[in-house]
Amino acid sequence: MSGKRRAAGPASKTSASKPGKPGAKPQGPRTRKQQVLRVAKWGSIVGLVCLLLAVAGFVFLYKTIDIPDPNADFEAQTSFVYYADGKDQVGNFATQNRESIPLKEMPQTLQDAVVAAENRSFWTDQGIDPKGILRAAFSNAQGNSTQGASTITQQYVKILYLNQERSYTRKVKEAILSLKIQRTKSKSEILEGYLNTIYFGRGAYGVQAASRAFFDKDAKDLSLKESAVLASVLNNPSHFDPANGKDNKRALKERYDYVLGGMASAGNITAEQADKAEKSLPKFPEIEAESKYGEQRGHMLKLVRDELHELGYSDEQIDSQGYRITTTFTEKAMDAAKAGVLEQRPEGFKDKELHIGVASVEPGTGALRGFYGGQDFLDSQINWAATGGMVGSTIKPITVATALENGYSLKDTFDGNSPYVFPDGLDVVNEGPGDGNDYGDKVSLTYATEQSINTAFVDMSSSIPDGPAKIVETANKAGIPPADPTNKYPGIPDKSIDLEPDALVTLGKARISPINMANAYATIANGGERADVHVIDKIVSRKGEVLYSYKQHTTPAFDDFADGVDVETAAGEKATGEDVAADTSYALQQVVANGTGRNALALGRPAAGKTGTATNDDGDVSSSWFVGYTPQLATAVMYVRGDGDNALNGWLPSYFGAEYPTRTWTAVMSRALEGTDVETFPEPANVDGEAPADGHEPYTPPPKPTKTPKPSETPTNTPSESTTPTPTETPTPTGSPSDSCGLLGCGSPSNSPSSSDSASTPPSGGASPSGPGRGRRLRRG
């Protein structure tokens, strides 16, 4: 049988071909899984290449970076502080205080405590902490502030060989040098070097200096508790120094417990030892201060250091970087403040019990030119120029400016009769016996300021819509910080105690420092433009680079006119904050010319100001003030006793603000302004608008009645019984002027007129009082 044979050559192709072969159908799109695998493959390749490059780069850097010689400026340089002229020196901060000792003289408890606090893997790691570096890198990549991740070895390298710059370049170099140091020094040598160079605060570098600075003993004699404190403090010397306040001591205790817990976990001490030590911090002996802080210099340097902290400088930088700091202080103003106090302080009264705070601020710049803080800094670190007390009637100019912003004028009238009774039963009285002096139910704003009439100011505050809140706002804008610190309204210090929007705010229950009160009055003197008070003008590095320069600027304080109220000047022009300041200044000039501040006339040049006293919860006078200004300088003077709340009445020969405070102010200003031009204040603008409440129109005497002579052969000039006598707008009590002393029975001018025996009541909608004093009679001058 015959069959067909396949011809020689390649087989013929059929129509059914395998996928992927010629003639196959087009391939479909890759699945999501295929795409992920493809990306992962290429990502791995790229990652491997980057890793190889990184390793190669690290190896290259490791071989090319040599261990340098220790920093030429290893001996840290102190920072110098100068007066405003930039030449005469105020003083300097901590001179380098370092004494190296061998590790064997450092107690084991100290060594263990530092390791537990700073680097618990110190004895086993290679000098760097990769996890910490990665954690810091992620944090920095997310926009957080540059974060550290240093081991003890890295910290030692940074101190000894590098600088304080916080950058990735420095961190890489730090890590490489740490690895190299690890190969050339033992762990014990690294720990010894670290403990002899690290900064502990109080100007102390190394454990020996720190031991003496904190516990007045050598490091070898430190106890477990003392060792744990020093190990805790070095993490953040300023924050954990218990001498800086209760909050700092509380923070130290938390860190201290953490350190002891770490020591117990590492087996350095038993749990029982840790528990016993955690019960309390060790005792901190009083360390004798260095003489360079004597007299007022210590207070000056403390203000400068505090402001440096506000500007972001650490204590370590301040004490070691050799800054040249130019302040706002002038020798003339500082000497004037001290000499004025010593001249006018009552004989036989010393700084230990009688505390006098003085502050002089330059209008337009906010520069604190001079101050007197009280006791020698070596005897007491309380600066009464920055501490303050209840301000009494010296706050009233803020109410005046607020009233003018809200449509009232200097001629508008308020109730000056006493007492002024609130709906809840609290009555406010003027100075004088019994119910206080009556001044009439229509006293002008100017006269109320001149005579410091309490009831008129309470009426004024109540007659301003949301008056107390607006008064507080005006105070903040003028330079008096709020109760809660804010960058918007800074000050020295940065907060005021009891500055609350209640009905008594106009009587001055708030506790404010003389520095901030002087700055508020400087705002009035500067036409209603606030300049933030400050003490640092410039900071220069030891190489001459300007690191900081105060940027001069002002902020309007008296331009917040009430909505819908068209406030104009006497010339018919729209009122400005400068106009409000001019009228407020005019009212305060009357205090000096005719009122409670007449002792300031001895200055012999135009001046404006306000007296004030305040009472404590026992009804005793606890503070006495005068705050005043010329166009060139604003100065506040405060007298307090003991802890700032003790009674002045019955102890000080006179406790009126019109007496010692005003005389002291005059003595200070006479010296501070000696040789300067006599400048005048602007004329009042007489701003006026639509008053927000009725019944406060300027007083208009009624027309005199026509006299009808009686039929008589002998004419007489005596008016008939129906004749109405012309009342006076502003009855002035006779006798020696005094501000509202705020004490029942403190004395008053004799023959004080009274136009009404009835008690005043606030208009509807008036704020009710709150806080201390509720339900009792209040007198505050």
C-alpha positions as a printed Julia matrix, in Angstrom:
781×3 Matrix{Float64}:
   0.0     0.0     0.0
   1.36    3.3    -0.83
   1.04    6.47    1.42
   1.77   10.14    1.15
   5.11   11.36    2.41
   5.81   14.87    3.9
   7.87   16.89    1.55
  11.3    17.86    2.77
  11.59   21.23    4.46
   9.94   22.98    7.4
   6.56   21.92    8.42
   3.68   24.06    7.34
   2.17   26.41    9.97
  -1.28   25.88   11.2
  -3.69   28.63   12.12
  -3.66   27.65   15.79
  -0.47   29.21   17.21
   0.64   29.34   20.9
   0.38   32.59   22.74
   3.5    34.73   22.48
   4.51   33.24   19.23
   4.35   34.88   15.81
   0.81   35.08   14.69
  -0.52   35.1    18.28
  -3.23   37.45   19.45
  -2.09   40.79   21.12
  -1.1    40.41   24.84
  -3.53   41.99   27.39
  -2.57   44.73   30.0
  -0.58   43.7    33.1
  -2.52   42.91   36.19
  -2.19   45.08   39.36
  -0.08   42.33   40.94
   2.32   42.39   38.01
   2.6    46.17   38.29
   3.36   46.0    42.02
   6.02   43.33   41.5
   7.6    45.39   38.74
   7.74   48.53   40.96
   9.07   46.49   43.88
  11.81   45.03   41.69
  12.99   48.4    40.48
  12.58   49.94   43.95
  14.82   47.23   45.38
  17.4    47.89   42.72
  17.35   51.65   43.37
  17.42   51.11   47.15
  20.37   48.74   46.85
  22.23   51.25   44.7
  21.51   54.05   47.22
  22.61   51.84   50.09
  25.85   50.99   48.3
  26.43   54.67   47.6
  25.7    55.57   51.21
  28.05   52.9    52.5
  30.71   54.01   50.04
  30.2    57.62   51.09
  30.38   56.74   54.76
  33.57   54.71   54.22
  35.04   57.6    52.27
  34.17   60.09   55.0
  35.42   57.72   57.7
  38.81   57.52   56.01
  39.08   61.22   55.17
  37.81   62.78   58.42
  40.55   62.83   61.01
  40.12   63.46   64.69
  40.93   67.17   65.0
  42.66   68.92   67.83
  40.31   69.96   70.63
  38.49   73.23   69.98
  40.73   76.24   70.27
  37.91   77.87   72.23
  37.43   74.82   74.45
  37.78   77.21   77.35
  34.36   78.8    76.94
  34.19   82.6    76.86
  31.82   84.52   79.05
  29.35   87.03   77.6
  29.78   90.72   78.42
  26.93   93.16   79.06
  27.21   96.87   78.27
  25.24  100.03   78.92
  23.37  101.67   76.03
  26.53  103.44   74.85
  28.05  100.05   74.0
  31.28  100.98   75.78
  30.83  101.02   79.56
  30.39   97.57   80.99
  27.51   96.59   83.26
  29.09   93.23   84.05
  29.53   89.77   82.63
  27.93   86.42   82.97
  29.51   83.36   84.49
  33.23   83.24   83.88
  34.29   79.77   82.78
  34.16   77.61   85.88
  35.78   74.27   85.21
  38.05   71.98   87.24
  38.9    68.56   85.81
  39.16   65.59   88.16
  39.93   61.9    87.46
  37.12   59.39   87.14
  38.19   57.7    90.39
  37.23   60.88   92.28
  33.75   60.78   90.85
  31.46   58.6    92.97
  30.08   55.48   91.27
  26.57   56.69   92.0
  27.25   59.78   89.88
  28.65   57.76   86.99
  25.68   55.39   87.08
  23.19   58.24   87.39
  24.55   60.07   84.33
  24.47   56.9    82.23
  20.89   56.23   83.38
  19.89   59.79   82.52
  21.65   60.32   79.2
  22.62   57.05   77.5
  21.58   53.73   79.06
  23.32   51.71   76.38
  26.6    53.59   76.89
  28.67   50.63   78.06
  27.59   48.43   75.14
  26.97   50.7    72.14
  29.52   51.74   69.51
  29.29   55.43   70.33
  26.3    56.22   68.16
  22.58   55.48   68.33
  21.3    54.55   64.82
  17.69   54.33   65.99
  17.91   57.77   67.56
  19.43   59.23   64.41
  16.63   57.75   62.26
  14.0    58.98   64.68
  15.49   62.48   64.57
  15.72   62.36   60.77
  12.02   61.47   60.4
  11.07   64.18   62.89
  13.1    66.78   61.03
  11.71   65.69   57.65
   8.22   66.34   58.98
   9.14   69.95   59.63
   9.8    69.72   63.36
  12.7    71.62   64.89
  16.05   69.96   64.38
  16.06   67.14   66.87
  19.07   65.67   68.62
  19.83   61.98   69.06
  23.22   62.07   70.77
  24.85   59.44   72.91
  27.3    60.41   75.65
  30.13   59.84   73.17
  28.47   62.07   70.56
  27.86   64.8    73.13
  31.5    64.62   74.19
  32.65   64.85   70.57
  30.39   67.83   69.95
  31.75   69.7    72.96
  35.4    68.84   72.39
  35.75   68.97   68.61
  32.72   70.54   66.95
  30.34   73.44   67.56
  26.76   73.94   68.72
  25.29   74.21   65.19
  22.29   71.93   64.68
  22.61   70.59   61.12
  22.69   67.28   59.3
  26.3    67.88   58.23
  27.43   68.27   61.81
  25.44   65.17   62.88
  27.18   63.03   60.22
  30.57   64.35   61.24
  29.68   63.82   64.88
  28.72   60.19   64.24
  31.95   59.46   62.33
  34.13   61.07   64.98
  32.24   59.17   67.67
  33.08   55.88   65.98
  36.73   56.89   65.7
  36.94   58.1    69.29
  35.44   54.77   70.33
  38.5    53.08   68.77
  41.06   55.38   70.42
  39.61   55.85   73.9
  38.1    53.47   76.43
  34.57   53.92   77.68
  35.91   55.07   81.03
  38.08   57.71   79.39
  35.13   58.98   77.36
  32.93   59.16   80.45
  35.63   60.96   82.4
  36.14   63.53   79.63
  32.39   64.01   79.26
  31.82   64.56   82.97
  34.65   67.11   83.08
  33.33   69.2    80.18
  29.52   69.05   80.11
  27.59   72.14   81.26
  25.47   71.79   84.42
  24.17   75.35   84.71
  25.04   78.1    87.23
  28.17   78.75   85.19
  29.57   75.34   86.1
  31.32   73.09   83.56
  32.13   69.6    84.78
  31.02   67.73   87.87
  33.51   69.3    90.29
  32.34   72.85   89.59
  28.71   71.7    89.47
  29.02   69.94   92.82
  30.24   73.14   94.42
  27.67   75.3    92.6
  24.71   73.17   93.72
  25.81   71.52   96.98
  28.89   73.44   98.14
  31.04   70.29   98.3
  33.52   68.31   96.23
  32.21   65.79   93.74
  33.77   62.87   95.65
  31.47   63.63   98.58
  28.2    63.54   96.63
  25.41   61.33   97.94
  23.12   59.15   95.82
  20.39   61.81   95.85
  22.81   64.6    94.99
  24.3    62.53   92.17
  20.82   61.93   90.74
  20.12   65.68   90.82
  23.27   66.59   88.88
  22.57   63.83   86.35
  19.07   65.25   85.9
  20.08   68.89   85.63
  22.61   68.5    82.81
  19.83   67.58   80.34
  18.44   71.14   80.48
  20.25   73.25   83.1
  17.92   76.25   83.1
  14.7    74.22   83.11
  15.77   71.81   85.87
  17.5    74.27   88.21
  15.34   74.36   91.38
  16.56   77.9    92.12
  14.54   79.16   89.14
  11.14   78.6    90.75
   8.53   76.07   91.82
   7.76   74.9    88.28
  11.44   74.21   87.68
  11.72   72.3    90.94
   8.67   70.23   90.01
  10.2    69.44   86.61
  13.46   68.46   88.3
  11.63   66.04   90.59
  10.1    64.24   87.61
  13.46   63.92   85.89
  15.09   62.91   89.18
  12.59   60.04   89.62
  13.28   58.93   86.03
  17.02   58.78   86.71
  16.59   56.78   89.93
  14.25   54.38   88.15
  16.86   53.84   85.43
  19.54   53.13   88.02
  17.32   50.56   89.71
  16.46   48.91   86.37
  20.16   48.63   85.54
  20.9    47.07   88.91
  23.06   49.97   90.08
  20.91   50.4    93.16
  18.14   48.34   94.73
  14.47   49.13   94.33
  14.37   49.94   98.04
  17.16   52.5    97.64
  15.37   54.07   94.69
  12.06   54.26   96.57
  13.74   55.85   99.58
  15.57   58.44   97.46
  12.43   59.26   95.44
  10.61   60.49   98.53
  12.23   63.9    98.26
  14.96   65.91   96.6
  18.11   66.53   98.61
  18.55   69.81  100.47
  20.08   72.65   98.5
  22.32   74.87  100.64
  22.48   78.6   100.13
  25.43   79.31   97.86
  27.17   82.62   98.38
  26.7    84.73   95.25
  29.64   86.26   93.44
  30.34   89.9    94.26
  30.01   90.92   90.6
  26.26   90.62   91.15
  26.28   93.09   94.06
  23.96   96.09   94.41
  21.69   96.67   91.38
  24.06   94.95   88.91
  22.64   91.56   89.77
  19.1    92.76   89.03
  20.3    94.25   85.74
  22.05   91.05   84.66
  19.01   88.98   85.67
  16.71   91.12   83.46
  19.16   90.72   80.58
  19.42   86.95   81.03
  15.62   86.63   81.18
  15.24   88.55   77.92
  17.96   86.43   76.3
  15.89   83.39   77.22
  12.86   85.02   75.58
  14.95   85.51   72.45
  15.81   81.8    72.37
  19.29   81.76   73.9
  20.15   78.99   76.36
  22.13   79.41   79.56
  24.96   77.4    78.04
  25.17   79.8    75.11
  24.95   82.85   77.37
  27.71   81.6    79.66
  30.07   80.22   77.06
  29.7    81.86   73.65
  31.34   85.2    74.4
  28.45   87.42   73.28
  28.69   91.21   73.5
  25.29   92.45   74.65
  24.32   96.12   74.47
  21.43   97.01   76.78
  19.01   99.93   76.97
  20.28  101.0    80.42
  22.06  104.32   80.85
  24.34  105.0    83.79
  22.62  108.36   84.28
  19.12  106.88   84.6
  20.31  103.99   86.81
  22.14  106.38   89.12
  19.13  108.73   89.16
  16.78  105.96   90.28
  19.02  104.91   93.16
  19.89  108.45   94.28
  16.24  109.54   94.18
  15.19  106.64   96.39
  17.96  107.19   98.93
  17.2   110.91   99.09
  13.45  110.64   99.68
  13.1   107.36  101.55
  11.93  108.1   105.11
  14.78  108.11  107.59
  15.31  104.91  109.5
  13.57  102.68  106.91
  15.78  100.19  105.05
  15.32   98.0   101.99
  14.86   94.82  104.01
  11.31   95.75  105.04
  10.37   98.79  102.95
  10.54   97.92   99.26
  10.71  100.74   96.72
  10.46   99.91   93.04
  11.35  102.49   90.4
  11.33  102.16   86.6
  12.01  104.73   83.86
  10.96  103.98   80.26
  11.62  106.11   77.21
   8.44  107.03   75.25
   8.54  105.99   71.62
  11.24  103.34   72.06
  10.13  101.21   75.01
  13.73  101.24   76.24
  14.05  100.64   79.99
  16.61  103.33   80.77
  16.87  102.94   84.51
  15.33  101.19   87.51
  15.76  100.52   91.19
  14.85   97.01   92.28
  15.27   97.33   96.03
  17.71   95.33   98.11
  21.24   94.43   97.09
  20.94   91.46   94.73
  23.23   89.44   97.01
  20.74   89.88   99.86
  17.54   89.39   97.88
  16.95   88.42   94.28
  13.47   89.99   94.24
  13.43   92.92   91.84
  10.54   95.1    92.97
  10.66   97.12   89.76
   9.71   93.91   87.95
   7.52   92.4    90.7
   5.05   95.15   91.56
   1.92   95.33   93.66
  -1.68   96.55   93.51
  -1.68   99.73   91.46
  -4.71  101.55   92.88
  -5.69  104.77   91.14
  -2.68  104.8    88.83
  -4.81  102.62   86.52
  -7.45  105.36   86.17
  -5.81  107.04   83.12
  -6.57  103.83   81.23
 -10.25  104.31   82.09
 -10.03  107.93   80.92
  -8.66  106.88   77.52
 -11.31  104.16   77.21
 -14.1   106.65   78.0
 -12.79  109.08   75.38
 -12.67  106.29   72.78
 -16.31  105.55   73.5
 -17.76  109.01   72.91
 -17.23  110.82   76.21
 -15.33  114.08   76.53
 -13.22  115.73   79.21
 -16.23  117.89   80.07
 -18.76  115.07   80.42
 -19.85  114.47   83.98
 -20.1   111.57   86.39
 -21.41  110.96   89.88
 -18.89  112.04   92.5
 -21.06  111.47   95.54
 -20.22  108.76   98.03
 -20.99  105.92   98.44
 -21.66  104.33   95.04
 -23.72  101.2    95.63
 -23.77   98.19   93.3
 -26.85   95.96   92.98
 -25.16   93.16   94.94
 -24.55   95.42   97.95
 -20.92   96.38   97.45
 -20.45  100.07   97.97
 -17.48  102.05   96.76
 -16.6   105.19   98.69
 -14.33  108.16   98.22
 -11.58  109.13  100.6
 -12.7   110.72  103.82
 -14.44  109.67  107.05
 -17.62  107.68  107.2
 -19.21  107.38  103.77
 -16.4   109.4   102.19
 -16.36  112.85  100.67
 -19.11  113.98   98.34
 -18.01  115.95   95.27
 -21.4   116.43   93.66
 -23.4   114.35   91.23
 -21.97  116.1    88.17
 -18.18  116.27   88.26
 -16.31  116.51   84.97
 -14.04  113.73   83.76
 -11.09  116.09   84.14
 -11.93  116.98   87.73
 -12.64  113.34   88.61
  -9.12  112.52   87.43
  -7.56  115.52   89.15
  -9.05  114.62   92.52
  -9.02  110.82   92.01
 -12.73  110.45   92.79
 -13.47  106.73   93.13
 -17.24  106.92   92.7
 -16.97  108.98   89.51
 -14.65  106.38   87.98
 -16.9   103.48   88.93
 -19.79  105.42   87.34
 -17.6   106.04   84.29
 -16.69  102.36   83.91
 -20.31  101.29   84.31
 -21.45  103.86   81.74
 -19.23  102.45   79.0
 -20.84   99.49   77.2
 -18.91   96.41   78.35
 -16.7    98.93   80.15
 -14.5    96.66   82.31
 -13.55   94.45   79.34
 -12.74   97.5    77.23
 -10.62   98.98   80.02
  -8.6    95.75   80.24
  -8.18   95.75   76.46
  -6.95   99.36   76.49
  -4.54   98.49   79.3
  -3.1    95.63   77.25
  -2.7    97.81   74.18
  -1.02  100.52   76.23
   1.67   98.17   77.53
   0.19   96.35   80.53
   0.33   92.58   79.84
  -2.81   90.47   80.32
  -3.27   87.91   83.08
  -2.25   85.15   80.67
   1.03   85.82   78.82
   0.86   86.39   75.07
   3.36   87.46   72.44
   0.94   90.15   71.31
   1.22   92.07   74.58
   4.68   91.49   76.07
   6.08   93.12   79.17
   8.47   92.75   82.11
   7.17   90.48   83.48
   4.9    89.1    80.74
   1.74   88.91   82.84
  -0.3    90.94   85.32
  -1.99   89.45   88.36
  -5.74   90.01   88.85
  -6.15   92.17   85.74
  -9.7    90.97   85.19
 -12.67   92.61   83.42
 -14.82   93.23   86.48
 -16.37   96.37   87.89
 -13.41   97.04   90.2
 -10.74   97.05   87.51
 -10.91  100.85   87.32
  -9.94  101.1    91.0
  -6.68   99.22   90.48
  -6.94   95.86   92.21
  -4.56   94.39   89.6
  -0.92   93.78   90.55
   1.36   95.27   87.91
   5.08   95.93   87.87
   6.45   99.5    87.91
   8.23   98.68   84.62
   4.96   97.9    82.85
   3.15  100.84   84.46
   5.92  103.16   83.29
   5.6   101.78   79.78
   1.81  102.29   79.75
   2.27  105.95   80.69
   5.06  106.21   78.1
   2.42  105.18   75.55
   0.29  108.19   76.54
   3.35  110.44   76.32
   4.08  109.05   72.85
   0.74  110.1    71.39
  -0.98  106.75   72.03
   1.65  104.63   70.25
   2.99  101.69   72.29
   6.57  100.51   72.0
   7.26   97.19   73.7
   9.39   97.58   76.8
  12.76   95.83   76.5
  16.29   95.79   77.91
  18.41   94.39   75.04
  19.31   96.55   72.07
  21.9    94.4    70.29
  23.76   91.08   70.51
  27.09   90.6    68.74
  29.13   87.4    68.53
  32.74   87.31   69.68
  33.69   87.42   65.99
  31.8    90.69   65.49
  28.73   89.3    63.73
  25.45   91.01   64.69
  23.19   88.2    65.91
  20.27   90.34   67.03
  19.21   93.97   66.8
  16.03   95.35   68.34
  13.63   96.4    65.6
  12.03   99.68   66.55
   8.27   99.77   66.0
   5.16  101.1    67.69
   1.55   99.92   67.85
  -1.52  102.2    68.16
  -3.11  101.85   71.58
  -5.95  104.41   71.63
  -7.58  104.06   68.2
 -10.29  101.53   69.05
 -13.25  103.89   68.79
 -16.67  102.5    69.62
 -18.66  101.18   66.68
 -21.22  103.64   65.42
 -19.84  106.48   67.54
 -18.48  109.38   65.55
 -15.74  110.84   67.75
 -14.41  114.21   66.62
 -12.0   116.86   67.83
 -13.01  120.38   68.76
 -11.99  121.41   65.25
 -14.57  119.03   63.78
 -12.02  116.53   62.5
 -12.26  112.77   62.99
 -10.47  111.91   66.22
  -7.36  109.73   66.26
  -5.53  107.78   68.93
  -3.14  110.72   69.18
  -6.06  113.0    70.05
  -7.22  110.63   72.77
  -3.7   110.55   74.18
  -3.51  114.36   74.15
  -6.75  114.67   76.14
  -5.74  111.93   78.57
  -2.44  113.72   79.02
  -4.26  116.99   79.67
  -6.3   115.41   82.48
  -3.1   114.02   84.04
  -1.43  117.43   83.82
  -4.26  118.77   86.01
  -3.4   116.13   88.63
   0.05  117.71   88.91
  -1.13  121.3    88.55
  -4.13  121.25   90.89
  -4.7   117.78   92.3
  -3.08  115.01   94.26
   0.23  115.16   92.39
   1.16  118.76   93.22
   4.46  117.71   94.8
   5.65  116.91   91.26
   5.55  120.64   90.45
   8.99  120.8    92.03
  10.35  119.2    88.86
  10.16  122.63   87.27
   9.0   121.47   83.84
   5.67  120.29   82.32
   4.69  116.96   83.85
   1.65  114.69   84.0
   0.92  111.81   86.32
  -1.32  110.03   88.76
  -1.11  109.06   92.41
  -2.49  105.83   93.78
  -2.88  103.64   96.84
  -4.43  100.22   97.28
  -5.8    98.23  100.21
  -5.34   94.57  101.08
  -8.09   92.18  102.18
  -7.81   93.46  105.75
  -8.56   97.01  104.66
  -5.0    98.19  105.26
  -3.08  100.29  102.75
  -0.62   97.88  101.13
   0.86   99.95   98.29
   1.47  103.59   97.46
   2.31  104.9    93.97
   3.06  107.79   91.71
   3.42  107.26   87.96
   4.16  110.22   85.76
   5.98  111.47   82.7
   7.37  114.32   80.67
   7.53  114.1    76.87
  11.0   112.5    77.17
  10.66  109.99   80.03
   8.01  108.05   81.98
   8.76  106.87   85.53
   6.81  104.74   88.0
   7.48  104.69   91.75
   5.96  102.12   94.1
   6.24  101.72   97.88
   5.3    98.36   99.45
   6.22   96.53  102.63
   7.2    92.98  103.57
   5.88   90.51  101.03
   4.13   93.31   99.14
   0.84   93.03  101.01
   1.74   94.23  104.49
   0.17   97.37  105.98
   1.81  100.73  105.33
  -0.65  102.65  107.52
   0.44  102.84  111.12
   4.01  102.03  110.04
   5.13  104.47  107.35
   4.97  108.13  108.44
   2.72  108.86  105.45
   1.26  106.34  103.04
  -0.39  108.66  100.52
   0.85  108.45   96.95
   0.99  112.24   97.03
   3.79  112.13   99.57
   6.82  109.78   99.46
   6.15  108.24   96.01
   5.59  111.64   94.34
   8.61  113.19   96.06
  10.73  110.19   95.07
   9.5   110.47   91.47
  10.46  114.13   91.4
  13.94  113.41   92.77
  14.5   110.62   90.22
  13.24  112.63   87.24
  15.2   115.75   88.24
  18.44  113.78   87.99
  17.47  111.73   84.93
  16.43  114.85   82.93
  19.22  117.12   84.07
  20.75  118.85   81.07
  17.9   117.98   78.69
  15.6   120.43   76.92
  12.34  121.41   78.56
   9.58  120.09   76.31
   5.86  120.8    76.39
   2.83  118.61   75.86
   0.46  118.97   72.89
  -2.7   121.0    73.42
  -5.82  118.98   74.23
  -7.85  117.98   71.18
 -11.13  118.03   73.17
 -12.48  114.92   71.49
 -16.2   114.38   71.77
 -18.78  112.02   70.41
 -22.2   110.65   71.18
 -22.04  109.43   74.75
 -23.21  105.81   75.05
 -25.31  106.57   78.13
 -27.59  109.46   79.11
 -27.08  111.73   82.08
 -23.42  112.61   81.56
 -23.73  115.88   79.71
 -21.38  118.7    80.71
 -22.65  120.69   83.64
 -24.51  123.86   82.69
 -25.28  126.31   85.49
 -28.92  127.42   85.55
 -29.61  131.04   84.61
 -29.57  133.48   87.46
 -33.1   134.52   88.46
 -34.2   138.13   88.15
 -34.06  139.81   91.51
 -37.3   141.52   92.56
 -36.67  144.24   95.1
 -39.06  144.41   98.0
 -41.06  147.64   98.3
 -39.11  149.49  100.89
 -37.85  152.88  101.49
 -34.42  151.4   101.96
 -33.41  149.18   99.03
 -31.41  146.06   99.93
 -29.06  143.89   97.93
 -30.17  140.68   99.67
 -31.87  138.27   97.24
 -35.33  136.97   97.97
 -35.88  133.52   99.48
 -36.88  132.2    96.09
 -33.45  132.97   94.68
 -31.64  129.8    93.59
 -27.9   129.83   94.4
 -25.6   128.9    91.58
 -24.01  125.5    92.23
 -20.38  124.97   91.41
 -19.42  122.36   88.89
 -16.39  121.04   90.69
 -16.38  121.63   94.45
 -12.85  121.3    95.73
 -12.27  120.16   99.3
  -9.92  122.43  101.16
  -6.82  121.3   102.93
  -3.77  119.33  101.9
  -4.24  117.3    98.73
  -4.22  113.54   99.04
  -5.12  110.7    96.73
  -7.84  108.26   97.71
  -5.94  106.38  100.35
  -8.35  103.47  100.44
  -8.5   103.05  104.2
 -11.46  103.7   106.45
 -10.65  106.66  108.63
  -7.39  107.5   106.87
  -8.13  111.22  106.98
  -9.61  113.63  104.49
  -9.74  117.29  103.65
 -11.85  119.29  106.04
 -15.09  121.03  105.13
 -15.72  118.74  102.17
 -18.89  119.84  100.39
 -21.77  117.5    99.92
 -24.51  118.1    97.37
 -26.39  114.92   98.1
 -26.69  112.42  100.91
 -28.24  109.75   98.75
 -26.29  106.75   97.55
 -25.57  106.42   93.87
 -26.68  103.43   91.89
 -25.24  102.22   88.62
 -27.17  102.63   85.4
 -28.98   99.63   84.08
 -26.71   97.18   82.39
 -23.72   98.19   84.51
 -21.23   95.5    85.37
 -21.46   93.95   88.78
 -18.33   93.54   90.82
 -16.67   90.21   91.32
 -13.58   88.86   92.97
 -12.1    90.1    96.26
 -14.18   92.7    98.02
 -17.62   91.39   97.13
 -20.23   92.4    99.67
 -18.01   94.87  101.54
 -17.11   98.53  101.39
 -14.24   99.3    99.09
 -11.91  102.27   99.21
  -9.03  102.4    96.83
  -7.09  105.48   95.74
